[in-house]
Each structure stands twice: as structure tokens, then as C-alpha cells.
PDB file of C-alpha atoms in Angstrom:
ATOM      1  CA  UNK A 402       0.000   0.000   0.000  1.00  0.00           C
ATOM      2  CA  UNK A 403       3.320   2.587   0.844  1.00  0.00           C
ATOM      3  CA  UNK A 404       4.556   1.945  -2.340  1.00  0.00           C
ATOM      4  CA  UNK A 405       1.141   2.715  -4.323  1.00  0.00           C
ATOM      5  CA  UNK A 406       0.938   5.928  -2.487  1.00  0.00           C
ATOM      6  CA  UNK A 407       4.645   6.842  -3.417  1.00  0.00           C
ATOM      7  CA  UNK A 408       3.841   5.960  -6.760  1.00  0.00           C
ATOM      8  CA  UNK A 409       0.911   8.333  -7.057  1.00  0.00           C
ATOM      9  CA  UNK A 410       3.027  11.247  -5.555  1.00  0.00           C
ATOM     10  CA  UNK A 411       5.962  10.266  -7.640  1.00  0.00           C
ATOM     11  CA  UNK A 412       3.614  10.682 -11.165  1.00  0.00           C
ATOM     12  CA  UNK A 413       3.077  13.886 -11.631  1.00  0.00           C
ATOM     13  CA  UNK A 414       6.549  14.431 -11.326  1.00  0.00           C
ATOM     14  CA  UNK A 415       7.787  12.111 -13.832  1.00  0.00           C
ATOM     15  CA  UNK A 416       5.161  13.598 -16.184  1.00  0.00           C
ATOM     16  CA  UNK A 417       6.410  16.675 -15.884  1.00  0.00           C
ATOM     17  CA  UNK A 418       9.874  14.962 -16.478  1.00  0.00           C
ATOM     18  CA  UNK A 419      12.037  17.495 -19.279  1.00  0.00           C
ATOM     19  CA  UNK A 420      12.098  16.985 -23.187  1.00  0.00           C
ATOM     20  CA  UNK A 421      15.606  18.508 -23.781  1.00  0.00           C
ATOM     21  CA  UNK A 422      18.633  17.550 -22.760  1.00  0.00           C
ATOM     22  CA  UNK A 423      21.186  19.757 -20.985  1.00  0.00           C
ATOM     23  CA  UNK A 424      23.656  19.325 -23.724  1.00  0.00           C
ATOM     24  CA  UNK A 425      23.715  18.538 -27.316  1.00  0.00           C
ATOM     25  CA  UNK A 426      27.527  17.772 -27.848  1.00  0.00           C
ATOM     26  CA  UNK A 427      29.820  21.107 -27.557  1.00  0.00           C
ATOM     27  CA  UNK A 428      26.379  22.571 -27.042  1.00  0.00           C
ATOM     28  CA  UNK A 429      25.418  23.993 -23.424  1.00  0.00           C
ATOM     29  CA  UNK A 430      21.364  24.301 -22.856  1.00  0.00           C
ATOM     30  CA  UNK A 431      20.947  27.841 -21.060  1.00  0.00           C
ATOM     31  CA  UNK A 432      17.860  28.445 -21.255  1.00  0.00           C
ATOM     32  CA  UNK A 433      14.770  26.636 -21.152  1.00  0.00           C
ATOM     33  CA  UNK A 434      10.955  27.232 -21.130  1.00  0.00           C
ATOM     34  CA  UNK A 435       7.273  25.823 -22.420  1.00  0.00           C
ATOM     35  CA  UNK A 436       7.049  25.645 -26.249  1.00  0.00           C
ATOM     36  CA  UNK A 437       5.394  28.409 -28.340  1.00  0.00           C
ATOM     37  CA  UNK A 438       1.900  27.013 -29.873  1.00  0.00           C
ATOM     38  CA  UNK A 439       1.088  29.517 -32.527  1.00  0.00           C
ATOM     39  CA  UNK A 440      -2.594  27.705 -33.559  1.00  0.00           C
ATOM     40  CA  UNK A 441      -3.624  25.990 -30.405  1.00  0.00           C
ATOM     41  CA  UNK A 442      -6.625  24.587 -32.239  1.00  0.00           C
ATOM     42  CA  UNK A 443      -4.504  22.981 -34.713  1.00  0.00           C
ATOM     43  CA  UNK A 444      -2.201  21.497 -32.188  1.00  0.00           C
ATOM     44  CA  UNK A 445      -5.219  20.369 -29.915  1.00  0.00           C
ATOM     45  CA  UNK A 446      -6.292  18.799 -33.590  1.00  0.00           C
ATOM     46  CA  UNK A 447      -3.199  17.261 -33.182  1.00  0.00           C
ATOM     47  CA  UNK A 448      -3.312  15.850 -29.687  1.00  0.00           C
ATOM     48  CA  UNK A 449      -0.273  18.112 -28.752  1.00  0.00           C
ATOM     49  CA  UNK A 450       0.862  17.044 -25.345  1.00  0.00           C
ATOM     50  CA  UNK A 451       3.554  19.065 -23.899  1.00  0.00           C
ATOM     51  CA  UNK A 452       6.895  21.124 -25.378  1.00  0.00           C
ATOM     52  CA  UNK A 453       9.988  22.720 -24.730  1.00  0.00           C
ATOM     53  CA  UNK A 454      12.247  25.602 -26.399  1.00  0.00           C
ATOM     54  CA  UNK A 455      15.567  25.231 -25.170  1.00  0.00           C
ATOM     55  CA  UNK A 456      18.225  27.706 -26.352  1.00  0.00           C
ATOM     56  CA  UNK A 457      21.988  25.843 -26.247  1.00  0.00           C
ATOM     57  CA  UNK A 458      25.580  27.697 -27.105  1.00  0.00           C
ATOM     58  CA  UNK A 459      28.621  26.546 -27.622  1.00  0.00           C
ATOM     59  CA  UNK A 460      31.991  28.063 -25.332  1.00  0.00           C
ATOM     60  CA  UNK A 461      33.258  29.854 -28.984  1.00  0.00           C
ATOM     61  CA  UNK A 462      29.031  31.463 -29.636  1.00  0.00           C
ATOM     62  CA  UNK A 463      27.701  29.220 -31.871  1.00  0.00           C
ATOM     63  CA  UNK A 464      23.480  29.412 -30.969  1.00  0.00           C
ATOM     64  CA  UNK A 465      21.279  26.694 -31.754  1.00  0.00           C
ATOM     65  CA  UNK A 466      17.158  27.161 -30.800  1.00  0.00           C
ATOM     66  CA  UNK A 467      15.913  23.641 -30.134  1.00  0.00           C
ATOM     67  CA  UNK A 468      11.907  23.361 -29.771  1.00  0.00           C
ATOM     68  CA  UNK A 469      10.512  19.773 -29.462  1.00  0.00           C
ATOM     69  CA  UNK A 470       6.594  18.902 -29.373  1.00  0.00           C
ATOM     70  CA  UNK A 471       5.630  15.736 -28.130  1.00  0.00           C
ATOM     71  CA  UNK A 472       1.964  14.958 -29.136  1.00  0.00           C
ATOM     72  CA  UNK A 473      -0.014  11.908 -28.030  1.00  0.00           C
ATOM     73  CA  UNK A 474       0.774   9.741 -31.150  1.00  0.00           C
ATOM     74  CA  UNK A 475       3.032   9.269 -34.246  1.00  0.00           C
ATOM     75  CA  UNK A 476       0.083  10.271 -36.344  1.00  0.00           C
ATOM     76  CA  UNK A 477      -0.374  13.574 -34.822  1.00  0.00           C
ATOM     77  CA  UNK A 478       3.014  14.596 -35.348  1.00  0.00           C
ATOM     78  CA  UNK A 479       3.158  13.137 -38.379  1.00  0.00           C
ATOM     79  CA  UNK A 480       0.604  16.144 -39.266  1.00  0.00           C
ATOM     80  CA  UNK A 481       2.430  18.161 -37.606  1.00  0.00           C
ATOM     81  CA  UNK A 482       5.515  17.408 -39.600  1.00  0.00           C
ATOM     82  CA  UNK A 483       3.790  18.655 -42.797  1.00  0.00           C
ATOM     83  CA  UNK A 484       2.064  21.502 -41.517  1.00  0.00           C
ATOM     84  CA  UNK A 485       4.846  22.704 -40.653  1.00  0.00           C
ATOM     85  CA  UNK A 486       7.101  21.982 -43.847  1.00  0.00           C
ATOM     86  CA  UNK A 487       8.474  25.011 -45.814  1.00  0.00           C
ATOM     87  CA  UNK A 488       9.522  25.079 -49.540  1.00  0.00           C
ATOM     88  CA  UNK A 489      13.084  25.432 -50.322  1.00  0.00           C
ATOM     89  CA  UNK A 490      14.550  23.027 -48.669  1.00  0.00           C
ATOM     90  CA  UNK A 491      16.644  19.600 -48.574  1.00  0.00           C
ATOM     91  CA  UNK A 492      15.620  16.048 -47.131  1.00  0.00           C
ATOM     92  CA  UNK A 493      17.527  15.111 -44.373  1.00  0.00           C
ATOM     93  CA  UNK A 494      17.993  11.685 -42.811  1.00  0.00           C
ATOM     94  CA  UNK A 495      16.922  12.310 -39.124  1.00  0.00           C
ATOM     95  CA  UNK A 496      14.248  10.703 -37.644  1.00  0.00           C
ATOM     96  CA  UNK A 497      11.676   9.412 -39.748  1.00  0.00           C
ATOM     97  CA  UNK A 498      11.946  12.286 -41.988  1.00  0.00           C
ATOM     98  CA  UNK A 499      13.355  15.335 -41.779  1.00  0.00           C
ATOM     99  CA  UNK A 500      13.719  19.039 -43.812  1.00  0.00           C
ATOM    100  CA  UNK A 501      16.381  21.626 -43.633  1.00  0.00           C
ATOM    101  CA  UNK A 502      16.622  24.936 -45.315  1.00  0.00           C
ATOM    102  CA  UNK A 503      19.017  27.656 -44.394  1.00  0.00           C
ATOM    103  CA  UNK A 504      18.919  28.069 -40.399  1.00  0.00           C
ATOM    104  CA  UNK A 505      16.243  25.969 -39.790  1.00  0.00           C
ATOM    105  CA  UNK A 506      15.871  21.820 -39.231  1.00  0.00           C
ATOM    106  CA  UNK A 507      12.118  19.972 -39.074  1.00  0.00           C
ATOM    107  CA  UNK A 508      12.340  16.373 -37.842  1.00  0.00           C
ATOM    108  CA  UNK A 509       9.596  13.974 -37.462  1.00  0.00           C
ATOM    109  CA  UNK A 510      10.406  11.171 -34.827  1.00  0.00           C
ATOM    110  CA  UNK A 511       7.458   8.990 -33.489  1.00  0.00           C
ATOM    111  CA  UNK A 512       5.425  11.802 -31.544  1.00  0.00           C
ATOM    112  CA  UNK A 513       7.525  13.900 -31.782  1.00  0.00           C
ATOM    113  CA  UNK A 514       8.452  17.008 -34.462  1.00  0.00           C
ATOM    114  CA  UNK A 515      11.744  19.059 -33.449  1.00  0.00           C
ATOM    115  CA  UNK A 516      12.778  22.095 -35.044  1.00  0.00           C
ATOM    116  CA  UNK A 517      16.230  23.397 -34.597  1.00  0.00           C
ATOM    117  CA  UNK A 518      16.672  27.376 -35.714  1.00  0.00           C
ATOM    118  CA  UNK A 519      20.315  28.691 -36.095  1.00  0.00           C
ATOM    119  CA  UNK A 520      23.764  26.717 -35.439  1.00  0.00           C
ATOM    120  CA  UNK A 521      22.666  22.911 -35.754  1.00  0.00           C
ATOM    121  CA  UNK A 522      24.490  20.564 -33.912  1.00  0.00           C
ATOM    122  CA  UNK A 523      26.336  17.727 -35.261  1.00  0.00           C
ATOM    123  CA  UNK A 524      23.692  14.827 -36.560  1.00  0.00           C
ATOM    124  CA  UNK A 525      24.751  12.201 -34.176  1.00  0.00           C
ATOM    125  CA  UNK A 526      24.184  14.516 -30.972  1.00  0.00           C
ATOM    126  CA  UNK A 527      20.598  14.824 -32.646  1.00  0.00           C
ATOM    127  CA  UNK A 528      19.905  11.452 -33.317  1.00  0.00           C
ATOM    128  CA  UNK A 529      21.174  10.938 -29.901  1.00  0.00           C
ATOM    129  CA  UNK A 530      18.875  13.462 -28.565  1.00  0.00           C
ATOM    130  CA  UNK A 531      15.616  11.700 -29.952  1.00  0.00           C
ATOM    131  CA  UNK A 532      17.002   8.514 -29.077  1.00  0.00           C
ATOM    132  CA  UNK A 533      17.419   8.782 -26.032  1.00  0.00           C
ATOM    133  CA  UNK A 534      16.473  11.745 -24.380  1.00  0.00           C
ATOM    134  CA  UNK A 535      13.098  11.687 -25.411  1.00  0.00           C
ATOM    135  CA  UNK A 536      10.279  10.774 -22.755  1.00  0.00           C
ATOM    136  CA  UNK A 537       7.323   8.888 -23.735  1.00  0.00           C
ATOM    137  CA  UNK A 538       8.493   8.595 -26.957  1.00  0.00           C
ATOM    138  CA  UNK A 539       5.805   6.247 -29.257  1.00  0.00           C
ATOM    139  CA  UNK A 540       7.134   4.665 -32.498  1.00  0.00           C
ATOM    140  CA  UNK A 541       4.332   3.481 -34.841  1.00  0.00           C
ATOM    141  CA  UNK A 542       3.433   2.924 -38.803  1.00  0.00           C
ATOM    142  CA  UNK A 543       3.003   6.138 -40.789  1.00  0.00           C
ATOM    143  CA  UNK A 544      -0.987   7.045 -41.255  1.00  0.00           C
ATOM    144  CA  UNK A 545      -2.176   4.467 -43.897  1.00  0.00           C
ATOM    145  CA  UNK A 546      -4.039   7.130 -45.848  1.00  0.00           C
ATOM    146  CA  UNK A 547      -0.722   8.030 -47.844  1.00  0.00           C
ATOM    147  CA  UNK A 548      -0.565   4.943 -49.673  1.00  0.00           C
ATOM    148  CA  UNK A 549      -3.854   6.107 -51.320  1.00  0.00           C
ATOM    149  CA  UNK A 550      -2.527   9.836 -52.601  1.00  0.00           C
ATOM    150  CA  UNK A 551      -2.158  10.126 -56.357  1.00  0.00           C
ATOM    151  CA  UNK A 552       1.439  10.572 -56.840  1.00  0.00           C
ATOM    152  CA  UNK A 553       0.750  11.422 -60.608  1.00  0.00           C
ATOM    153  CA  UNK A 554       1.185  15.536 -60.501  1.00  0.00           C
ATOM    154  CA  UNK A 555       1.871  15.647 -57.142  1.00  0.00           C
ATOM    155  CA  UNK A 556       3.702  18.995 -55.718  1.00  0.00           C
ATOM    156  CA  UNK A 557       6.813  18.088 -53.481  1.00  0.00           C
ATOM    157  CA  UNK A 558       5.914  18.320 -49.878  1.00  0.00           C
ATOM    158  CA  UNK A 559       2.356  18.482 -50.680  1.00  0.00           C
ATOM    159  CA  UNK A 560       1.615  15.169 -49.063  1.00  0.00           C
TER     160      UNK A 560
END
């Protein structure tokens, strides 16, 4: 019965448990708060759970702005992910997918989306972040819907 009751104390905590790490490689987290939601319908559309924007330098000034949003499955970040897609950019191999254009990175990983503004860090200290820093984090198939798009015509990043 003790141990039940620590348990239920203990919860809330570990709920509120942090997304980011304290470092990313040469990178040094100093600041971190709640992530910015800039269409809160959308993102409760999107079963958005909780996120964090973390700002990490390096000793020499380099300035990478990390924000990761954790929603409740991989299909609502999947939606995510393409909402949030711009044009002009480059696949990347983070993740399950991933976009960069100049000073910005979008990843897709399970629930998860990260975007990284500014200095990125080195790709393993990323994949390392997601991997294993990640609470919660829910791997699962992508939506099945996509394998019914017409891919005849279809704009890049439309999907």
C-alpha cells in the first residue's frame, strides 16, 4: 500500500519529467521554457501534449534554438511534420523524416516534431537526442491514408 501511495506522488513528477537535454555535444542548454503554440486549435487537432524551447551555445558562440513537441501519437506529429514543412529546402535523414533549409531543421520522430533554428548541432548529438532523451516517446506505422494519394502531378511536400 506505501509503495502505491509513493507511486501516485511520484507521477506527476515524472510527467512533468524534461524533453531537452542539458547538452547537445559542444552545445550547453541555457535556457529553457514551455514551447510556443502559434494555432492551439490545430495542435489540440493534433493531440499536442507538452513542449519545450531550449536555447543551447557553444563556449566559442555558436546558438542553436531547439523546440521539441511531443503529441499523443506518431500520427499527430506526423501532421504536424507537414504543416509545418516550408519550400526550399533539402531532405535530411533524421528521424523518420526530416527538412532543412538555411537556419532551420524539421524532424519527425514517433510523436515527436523538433525544429532546430540557427547553429545545428552535429547529426549524431541529434539522433542521440531523440534517441534517447526523449520521454514517452511512441514509435508506430506512418498514417495508412498516404498509400492512397495520387502521386501522378503531385507537388513536393504536398503530401
Amino acid at each position: 500500500m506505501n509503495k502505491l501511495i509513493l507511486l501516485s506522488l511520484l507521477f506527476p513528477l515524472l510527467a512533468m519529467a524534461e524533453i531537452l537535454p542539458e547538452r547537445l555535444g559542444d552545445f550547453d542548454r541555457t535556457s529553457l521554457e514551455p514551447a510556443p503554440v502559434t494555432d492551439s486549435a490545430l495542435f489540440a487537432e493534433f493531440d499536442y501534449e507538452a513542449g519545450e524551447f531550449g536555447v543551447f551555445q557553444t563556449k566559442n558562440g555558436r546558438e542553436a534554438k531547439v523546440i521539441a513537441y511531443r503529441f499523443y501519437d506518431d500520427t499527430g506529429a506526423y501532421a504536424a511534420f507537414w504543416w509545418g514543412l516550408t519550400e526550399g529546402g533539402v531532405e535530411e535523414t533524421y528521424g523518420e523524416r526530416a527538412w532543412s533549409s538555411p537556419g532551420r531543421t524539421w524532424i519527425h520522430f514517433g510523436n515527436y516534431v523538433v525544429e532546430i533554428l540557427g547553429d545545428k548541432p552535429e547529426d549524431d548529438h541529434i539522433e542521440l537526442m531523440m534517441g534517447q532523451y526523449f520521454p514517452n516517446v511512441r514509435l508506430s506505422a506512418d498514417p495508412p491514408v498516404t498509400n492512397f494519394l495520387p502521386i501522378e502531378n503531385m507537388t513536393s511536400g504536398s503530401k
